[in-house]
Amino acid sequence: MTSFEADGQRLFVGGAWVEPEGGHYPVTDPATEETVGGAPEASREQALAACAAAREAFGPWSRTAPEERAAVLGRAADIIRGQLEPYASLAQAETGATTGTARGMQVGVGAARFRRYARVESAEWAIPPQINEAGPMGRAGVMGAVAVRQPVGVVACITSYNNPWANPAGKIAPALAMGNTVVVKPAPQDPLSVYRMAEALEAAGVPRGVVNVVSGQAVAVGEAVVESPDVDMVSFTGSTAVGQRIAEVCGREMKRQLMELGGKGAAVVFDDADVASAVSGIGTTFSFYSGQICTAPTRVLAQRGVYDRLVEQLAAYAGRLPVGDPRRPGTVVGPVISAAHRDRVESYVELGRKEGAVVLASAGRLPDSGFYIGPTVLADCTNDMRVAREEIFGPVVTVIPFDEEEEGIALANDSDYGLIDYVWSGDVARAFRVARRLRAGGVGINTVGRNMEAPFGGFKKSGVGRDVGSYALHAYSEVQAIVWPG
């Protein structure tokens, strides 16, 4: 099946391609508003069947040698790489991403994640057991002990729309490497790419039932997967509101969970910072993928000495960003995912105006069709404004002034979110001092770059747990203690 032969797409359950009982629904190209293809609508019963298939496959897969599991992941990475262009074309059509983003950050990163967990050192046995020194234990005398890692079981992977390749791959690859089986519920806006991923894994030799994919617009599909007694863990990326509802189910059933939720990243820019560098980093990131990334520094806190200069330069930067057809060379900002989301983002810009913010920067004439929004800077904000507190998930950034270091730290931490924050300062000692006091899962110092081996996850309402790199192997496993007479 090639990229655009997506009408009549089937579910992937128990190693078979199954006709959806709910029929198909259209997937729309955000750039043109044209239909890309038909996505399958699973029934609740089919979602539960996928979970049952994963449960049946878990025992054999978990007992497969880690080297064999790694080999499957490696072959999948090669297949995805070999289909980079058609896969990227489909991802672009589903998401409205620019050509470079679709090729690199979506399909390219997806392939790289399979490759990363195919490396020998990613295998379960390569996580060194924690040897505990022999010691007295009651009447049993001296006991030896070792802590090893075991797979959790069946993992429900519920993925976000903003990256239909990197996000699912970041869940599936480490979960499979550790010996788990998975049921993937992709975002309803762009599920077709995830079915291509399933095809690649099938061709790579993944056994029947180890990977299952069920899509649908109906909330009942995701609810069935989360609530299934066959599911041991839920790995979710998406909004905090949905994550909270999933966490309630996990809490009742004592299911393990990994939650990567919303963000409202603070970028604390001090008087001694390189303003041009800060503007470039903030401008590049808050506009990337039309602002639909949770790691964006969308709440800029600028010290008074640089505030006016930063606002002026950031507005100028935003105003120069090319907005339009993501397939056109040079385009930086394409559309957002849907008309409803465009309307939501635009409503926040108008809300900011009503709250007293100064609205700066606007793109030229936007295309007549497609869901486009020009990058927008909201200046003279205060931290109690809704635009400064709520995740907008679009190309909109708020700028708030502060005076002293303590005030900047307090403002940064005065948020429901805590995913990724940023610090810009010419004083490296101060930058590290401030970073240690920020209540965020990650902090960038004079950079918006990420180390893909560093742990990723949030504080507060930005999530639960850590993944990426070796931390993902820990996230998708349990610690088991084995003891014996010393």
mmCIF file of C-alpha atoms in Angstrom, residues 185-451:
data_model
loop_
_atom_site.group_PDB
_atom_site.id
_atom_site.type_symbol
_atom_site.label_atom_id
_atom_site.label_comp_id
_atom_site.label_asym_id
_atom_site.label_seq_id
_atom_site.Cartn_x
_atom_site.Cartn_y
_atom_site.Cartn_z
ATOM 1 C CA LYS A 185 -4.440 4.161 19.411
ATOM 2 C CA PRO A 186 -3.268 6.973 17.080
ATOM 3 C CA ALA A 187 -4.672 10.482 17.088
ATOM 4 C CA PRO A 188 -7.816 10.637 14.929
ATOM 5 C CA GLN A 189 -6.465 13.532 12.818
ATOM 6 C CA ASP A 190 -3.511 11.649 11.295
ATOM 7 C CA PRO A 191 -3.652 7.869 11.842
ATOM 8 C CA LEU A 192 -2.654 6.768 8.335
ATOM 9 C CA SER A 193 1.073 7.191 9.006
ATOM 10 C CA VAL A 194 0.835 4.901 12.021
ATOM 11 C CA TYR A 195 -0.604 2.158 9.815
ATOM 12 C CA ARG A 196 2.427 2.553 7.540
ATOM 13 C CA MET A 197 4.558 2.040 10.642
ATOM 14 C CA ALA A 198 2.617 -1.131 11.413
ATOM 15 C CA GLU A 199 3.249 -2.350 7.855
ATOM 16 C CA ALA A 200 6.977 -1.746 8.311
ATOM 17 C CA LEU A 201 6.997 -3.694 11.582
ATOM 18 C CA GLU A 202 5.031 -6.534 9.992
ATOM 19 C CA ALA A 203 7.538 -6.682 7.125
ATOM 20 C CA ALA A 204 10.361 -6.612 9.666
ATOM 21 C CA GLY A 205 9.046 -9.832 11.187
ATOM 22 C CA VAL A 206 7.226 -8.722 14.317
ATOM 23 C CA PRO A 207 5.163 -11.737 15.485
ATOM 24 C CA ARG A 208 1.367 -11.750 15.347
ATOM 25 C CA GLY A 209 -0.278 -9.753 18.102
ATOM 26 C CA VAL A 210 2.875 -8.036 19.312
ATOM 27 C CA VAL A 211 1.846 -4.765 17.615
ATOM 28 C CA ASN A 212 -1.800 -3.786 17.114
ATOM 29 C CA VAL A 213 -3.246 -0.538 15.744
ATOM 30 C CA VAL A 214 -6.859 0.592 16.185
ATOM 31 C CA SER A 215 -8.015 4.071 15.199
ATOM 32 C CA GLY A 216 -11.237 6.007 15.431
ATOM 33 C CA GLN A 217 -12.803 9.377 16.038
ATOM 34 C CA ALA A 218 -15.104 8.019 18.735
ATOM 35 C CA VAL A 219 -13.943 8.479 22.324
ATOM 36 C CA ALA A 220 -15.144 4.931 22.994
ATOM 37 C CA VAL A 221 -12.192 3.465 21.074
ATOM 38 C CA GLY A 222 -9.582 5.035 23.337
ATOM 39 C CA GLU A 223 -11.670 4.373 26.427
ATOM 40 C CA ALA A 224 -11.914 0.680 25.567
ATOM 41 C CA VAL A 225 -8.140 0.396 25.202
ATOM 42 C CA VAL A 226 -7.438 2.216 28.475
ATOM 43 C CA GLU A 227 -10.069 0.288 30.425
ATOM 44 C CA SER A 228 -9.254 -3.160 29.015
ATOM 45 C CA PRO A 229 -8.265 -5.649 31.734
ATOM 46 C CA ASP A 230 -5.647 -6.953 29.302
ATOM 47 C CA VAL A 231 -3.728 -3.640 29.426
ATOM 48 C CA ASP A 232 -1.064 -3.254 32.129
ATOM 49 C CA MET A 233 0.249 0.221 31.274
ATOM 50 C CA VAL A 234 -0.874 3.327 29.416
ATOM 51 C CA SER A 235 1.652 5.545 27.647
ATOM 52 C CA PHE A 236 -0.098 8.754 26.615
ATOM 53 C CA THR A 237 0.978 11.932 24.877
ATOM 54 C CA GLY A 238 -1.584 14.703 24.606
ATOM 55 C CA SER A 239 -3.506 17.316 26.543
ATOM 56 C CA THR A 240 -3.474 17.533 30.307
ATOM 57 C CA ALA A 241 -7.267 17.305 30.445
ATOM 58 C CA VAL A 242 -7.346 13.967 28.616
ATOM 59 C CA GLY A 243 -4.339 12.749 30.589
ATOM 60 C CA GLN A 244 -6.169 13.423 33.834
ATOM 61 C CA ARG A 245 -9.126 11.303 32.718
ATOM 62 C CA ILE A 246 -6.797 8.458 31.724
ATOM 63 C CA ALA A 247 -4.954 8.735 35.038
ATOM 64 C CA GLU A 248 -8.232 8.281 36.916
ATOM 65 C CA VAL A 249 -8.765 4.911 35.199
ATOM 66 C CA CYS A 250 -5.155 3.899 35.767
ATOM 67 C CA GLY A 251 -5.485 4.827 39.431
ATOM 68 C CA ARG A 252 -8.584 2.693 39.942
ATOM 69 C CA GLU A 253 -7.013 -0.326 38.252
ATOM 70 C CA MET A 254 -3.435 0.278 39.474
ATOM 71 C CA LYS A 255 -2.175 0.365 35.894
ATOM 72 C CA ARG A 256 1.261 1.802 35.270
ATOM 73 C CA GLN A 257 1.300 5.068 33.369
ATOM 74 C CA LEU A 258 3.659 7.308 31.434
ATOM 75 C CA MET A 259 2.149 10.714 30.698
ATOM 76 C CA GLU A 260 3.679 13.413 28.504
ATOM 77 C CA LEU A 261 1.155 16.233 28.719
ATOM 78 C CA GLY A 262 0.894 19.962 28.085
ATOM 79 C CA GLY A 263 3.489 22.671 28.433
ATOM 80 C CA LYS A 264 3.757 26.422 28.859
ATOM 81 C CA GLY A 265 7.511 26.742 28.815
ATOM 82 C CA ALA A 266 9.047 29.773 30.483
ATOM 83 C CA ALA A 267 12.037 31.408 28.787
ATOM 84 C CA VAL A 268 13.801 33.541 31.397
ATOM 85 C CA VAL A 269 15.954 36.140 29.617
ATOM 86 C CA PHE A 270 18.303 38.138 31.841
ATOM 87 C CA ASP A 271 19.816 41.577 31.184
ATOM 88 C CA ASP A 272 23.224 40.071 30.395
ATOM 89 C CA ALA A 273 21.866 37.617 27.822
ATOM 90 C CA ASP A 274 22.745 37.556 24.146
ATOM 91 C CA VAL A 275 19.398 38.953 23.011
ATOM 92 C CA ALA A 276 19.888 38.026 19.361
ATOM 93 C CA SER A 277 20.527 34.403 20.368
ATOM 94 C CA ALA A 278 17.485 34.373 22.654
ATOM 95 C CA VAL A 279 15.254 35.859 19.951
ATOM 96 C CA SER A 280 16.469 33.330 17.396
ATOM 97 C CA GLY A 281 15.935 30.390 19.743
ATOM 98 C CA ILE A 282 12.523 31.514 20.950
ATOM 99 C CA GLY A 283 11.365 32.575 17.500
ATOM 100 C CA THR A 284 12.463 29.356 15.848
ATOM 101 C CA THR A 285 10.841 27.147 18.468
ATOM 102 C CA PHE A 286 7.513 28.835 19.162
ATOM 103 C CA SER A 287 6.786 28.888 15.425
ATOM 104 C CA PHE A 288 8.052 25.372 14.674
ATOM 105 C CA TYR A 289 5.304 23.129 13.338
ATOM 106 C CA SER A 290 2.975 26.134 13.667
ATOM 107 C CA GLY A 291 3.518 26.157 17.427
ATOM 108 C CA GLN A 292 2.000 22.700 17.911
ATOM 109 C CA ILE A 293 4.745 21.431 20.217
ATOM 110 C CA CYS A 294 4.590 21.154 23.986
ATOM 111 C CA THR A 295 8.261 22.112 24.459
ATOM 112 C CA ALA A 296 7.936 25.595 22.940
ATOM 113 C CA PRO A 297 9.054 28.583 25.074
ATOM 114 C CA THR A 298 5.669 30.305 24.790
ATOM 115 C CA ARG A 299 5.952 32.346 28.018
ATOM 116 C CA VAL A 300 8.920 34.704 27.722
ATOM 117 C CA LEU A 301 10.031 36.429 30.924
ATOM 118 C CA ALA A 302 12.347 39.308 30.041
ATOM 119 C CA GLN A 303 14.301 41.363 32.566
ATOM 120 C CA ARG A 304 13.579 45.083 32.311
ATOM 121 C CA GLY A 305 16.958 45.980 30.875
ATOM 122 C CA VAL A 306 16.354 43.930 27.735
ATOM 123 C CA TYR A 307 12.560 43.837 27.643
ATOM 124 C CA ASP A 308 11.930 46.528 25.011
ATOM 125 C CA ARG A 309 14.744 45.313 22.774
ATOM 126 C CA LEU A 310 13.635 41.693 23.013
ATOM 127 C CA VAL A 311 9.990 42.504 22.232
ATOM 128 C CA GLU A 312 10.979 44.591 19.227
ATOM 129 C CA GLN A 313 13.345 41.966 17.833
ATOM 130 C CA LEU A 314 10.997 39.044 18.534
ATOM 131 C CA ALA A 315 8.090 40.793 16.809
ATOM 132 C CA ALA A 316 10.314 41.578 13.822
ATOM 133 C CA TYR A 317 11.521 37.962 13.717
ATOM 134 C CA ALA A 318 7.980 36.614 13.822
ATOM 135 C CA GLY A 319 6.851 39.022 11.130
ATOM 136 C CA ARG A 320 9.565 37.790 8.758
ATOM 137 C CA LEU A 321 8.679 34.102 9.033
ATOM 138 C CA PRO A 322 7.331 32.775 5.710
ATOM 139 C CA VAL A 323 3.812 31.414 6.235
ATOM 140 C CA GLY A 324 1.979 29.332 3.657
ATOM 141 C CA ASP A 325 2.009 26.145 1.604
ATOM 142 C CA PRO A 326 4.202 23.647 3.517
ATOM 143 C CA ARG A 327 5.255 22.041 0.224
ATOM 144 C CA ARG A 328 6.724 25.295 -1.040
ATOM 145 C CA PRO A 329 10.498 25.637 -0.533
ATOM 146 C CA GLY A 330 11.306 28.201 2.115
ATOM 147 C CA THR A 331 8.043 27.919 4.039
ATOM 148 C CA VAL A 332 8.640 27.930 7.784
ATOM 149 C CA VAL A 333 5.109 28.080 9.194
ATOM 150 C CA GLY A 334 2.437 25.882 7.667
ATOM 151 C CA PRO A 335 -1.139 25.323 8.835
ATOM 152 C CA VAL A 336 -2.390 24.053 12.167
ATOM 153 C CA ILE A 337 -4.085 20.673 12.235
ATOM 154 C CA SER A 338 -7.744 21.646 11.768
ATOM 155 C CA ALA A 339 -10.253 24.447 11.351
ATOM 156 C CA ALA A 340 -11.428 23.947 14.922
ATOM 157 C CA HIS A 341 -7.897 24.311 16.250
ATOM 158 C CA ARG A 342 -7.284 27.413 14.112
ATOM 159 C CA ASP A 343 -10.403 28.981 15.583
ATOM 160 C CA ARG A 344 -9.254 28.067 19.086
ATOM 161 C CA VAL A 345 -5.839 29.681 18.637
ATOM 162 C CA GLU A 346 -7.363 32.792 17.091
ATOM 163 C CA SER A 347 -9.743 33.069 20.038
ATOM 164 C CA TYR A 348 -6.751 33.152 22.384
ATOM 165 C CA VAL A 349 -5.164 36.009 20.428
ATOM 166 C CA GLU A 350 -8.401 37.964 20.738
ATOM 167 C CA LEU A 351 -8.593 37.051 24.427
ATOM 168 C CA GLY A 352 -5.084 38.402 24.923
ATOM 169 C CA ARG A 353 -6.124 41.673 23.314
ATOM 170 C CA LYS A 354 -9.098 41.917 25.671
ATOM 171 C CA GLU A 355 -6.903 41.104 28.664
ATOM 172 C CA GLY A 356 -4.673 44.059 27.828
ATOM 173 C CA ALA A 357 -1.845 42.508 25.855
ATOM 174 C CA VAL A 358 -0.344 44.358 22.896
ATOM 175 C CA VAL A 359 -0.694 42.194 19.781
ATOM 176 C CA LEU A 360 2.409 42.396 17.585
ATOM 177 C CA ALA A 361 3.585 40.724 14.370
ATOM 178 C CA SER A 362 1.396 39.355 11.669
ATOM 179 C CA ALA A 363 2.002 37.478 8.469
ATOM 180 C CA GLY A 364 1.112 38.798 5.076
ATOM 181 C CA ARG A 365 -1.975 37.570 3.295
ATOM 182 C CA LEU A 366 -2.602 33.958 4.222
ATOM 183 C CA PRO A 367 -3.720 31.334 1.693
ATOM 184 C CA ASP A 368 -7.424 31.274 0.867
ATOM 185 C CA SER A 369 -7.733 27.609 1.813
ATOM 186 C CA GLY A 370 -6.092 25.762 4.665
ATOM 187 C CA PHE A 371 -5.920 26.334 8.402
ATOM 188 C CA TYR A 372 -3.299 29.079 8.704
ATOM 189 C CA ILE A 373 -2.362 31.452 11.525
ATOM 190 C CA GLY A 374 0.375 34.073 11.423
ATOM 191 C CA PRO A 375 3.004 33.947 14.214
ATOM 192 C CA THR A 376 1.916 36.347 16.946
ATOM 193 C CA VAL A 377 3.690 38.069 19.848
ATOM 194 C CA LEU A 378 1.576 39.231 22.805
ATOM 195 C CA ALA A 379 3.584 41.882 24.653
ATOM 196 C CA ASP A 380 3.027 43.654 27.981
ATOM 197 C CA CYS A 381 1.431 40.557 29.481
ATOM 198 C CA THR A 382 1.094 39.704 33.140
ATOM 199 C CA ASN A 383 1.382 36.207 34.531
ATOM 200 C CA ASP A 384 -2.257 36.114 35.655
ATOM 201 C CA MET A 385 -3.615 36.490 32.117
ATOM 202 C CA ARG A 386 -5.187 33.347 30.673
ATOM 203 C CA VAL A 387 -2.978 33.652 27.587
ATOM 204 C CA ALA A 388 0.032 33.395 29.907
ATOM 205 C CA ARG A 389 -1.302 30.469 31.903
ATOM 206 C CA GLU A 390 -3.122 28.208 29.434
ATOM 207 C CA GLU A 391 -1.553 26.131 26.691
ATOM 208 C CA ILE A 392 -2.514 27.666 23.340
ATOM 209 C CA PHE A 393 -0.653 25.139 21.149
ATOM 210 C CA GLY A 394 -0.204 27.502 18.249
ATOM 211 C CA PRO A 395 2.333 30.080 16.990
ATOM 212 C CA VAL A 396 1.626 32.527 19.811
ATOM 213 C CA VAL A 397 4.081 33.716 22.459
ATOM 214 C CA THR A 398 3.486 35.972 25.482
ATOM 215 C CA VAL A 399 6.151 38.345 26.856
ATOM 216 C CA ILE A 400 6.204 39.390 30.542
ATOM 217 C CA PRO A 401 8.672 41.819 32.169
ATOM 218 C CA PHE A 402 10.397 41.231 35.515
ATOM 219 C CA ASP A 403 12.956 43.082 37.635
ATOM 220 C CA GLU A 404 15.091 40.907 39.911
ATOM 221 C CA GLU A 405 16.315 37.324 39.621
ATOM 222 C CA GLU A 406 14.049 36.093 42.403
ATOM 223 C CA GLU A 407 11.020 37.570 40.674
ATOM 224 C CA GLY A 408 11.942 35.880 37.401
ATOM 225 C CA ILE A 409 12.242 32.501 39.112
ATOM 226 C CA ALA A 410 8.957 32.999 40.955
ATOM 227 C CA LEU A 411 7.140 33.927 37.738
ATOM 228 C CA ALA A 412 8.589 30.958 35.895
ATOM 229 C CA ASN A 413 7.430 28.573 38.622
ATOM 230 C CA ASP A 414 3.997 30.182 38.927
ATOM 231 C CA SER A 415 2.449 27.851 36.376
ATOM 232 C CA ASP A 416 0.390 24.679 36.315
ATOM 233 C CA TYR A 417 2.908 23.281 33.840
ATOM 234 C CA GLY A 418 6.527 22.234 34.127
ATOM 235 C CA LEU A 419 7.770 20.463 31.019
ATOM 236 C CA ILE A 420 10.689 22.408 29.519
ATOM 237 C CA ASP A 421 11.912 25.844 30.647
ATOM 238 C CA TYR A 422 14.782 27.920 29.292
ATOM 239 C CA VAL A 423 17.341 30.376 30.698
ATOM 240 C CA TRP A 424 19.367 32.919 28.743
ATOM 241 C CA SER A 425 22.228 34.609 30.569
ATOM 242 C CA GLY A 426 25.846 35.557 29.941
ATOM 243 C CA ASP A 427 26.631 34.428 33.479
ATOM 244 C CA VAL A 428 26.833 30.646 33.242
ATOM 245 C CA ALA A 429 26.995 30.210 37.021
ATOM 246 C CA ARG A 430 23.763 32.171 37.397
ATOM 247 C CA ALA A 431 22.126 30.255 34.538
ATOM 248 C CA PHE A 432 22.837 26.919 36.246
ATOM 249 C CA ARG A 433 21.765 28.310 39.621
ATOM 250 C CA VAL A 434 18.449 29.450 38.199
ATOM 251 C CA ALA A 435 17.960 26.229 36.231
ATOM 252 C CA ARG A 436 18.228 24.167 39.419
ATOM 253 C CA ARG A 437 15.401 26.195 40.958
ATOM 254 C CA LEU A 438 12.987 25.889 38.049
ATOM 255 C CA ARG A 439 10.206 23.359 38.568
ATOM 256 C CA ALA A 440 10.432 21.760 35.143
ATOM 257 C CA GLY A 441 11.410 18.353 33.840
ATOM 258 C CA GLY A 442 14.064 19.907 31.623
ATOM 259 C CA VAL A 443 15.855 23.239 31.320
ATOM 260 C CA GLY A 444 17.772 24.587 28.349
ATOM 261 C CA ILE A 445 20.589 27.042 29.058
ATOM 262 C CA ASN A 446 21.229 29.439 26.169
ATOM 263 C CA THR A 447 19.752 26.879 23.782
ATOM 264 C CA VAL A 448 16.461 25.375 22.631
ATOM 265 C CA GLY A 449 18.218 22.196 21.496
ATOM 266 C CA ARG A 450 17.558 18.801 23.036
ATOM 267 C CA ASN A 451 19.845 15.908 23.859
#
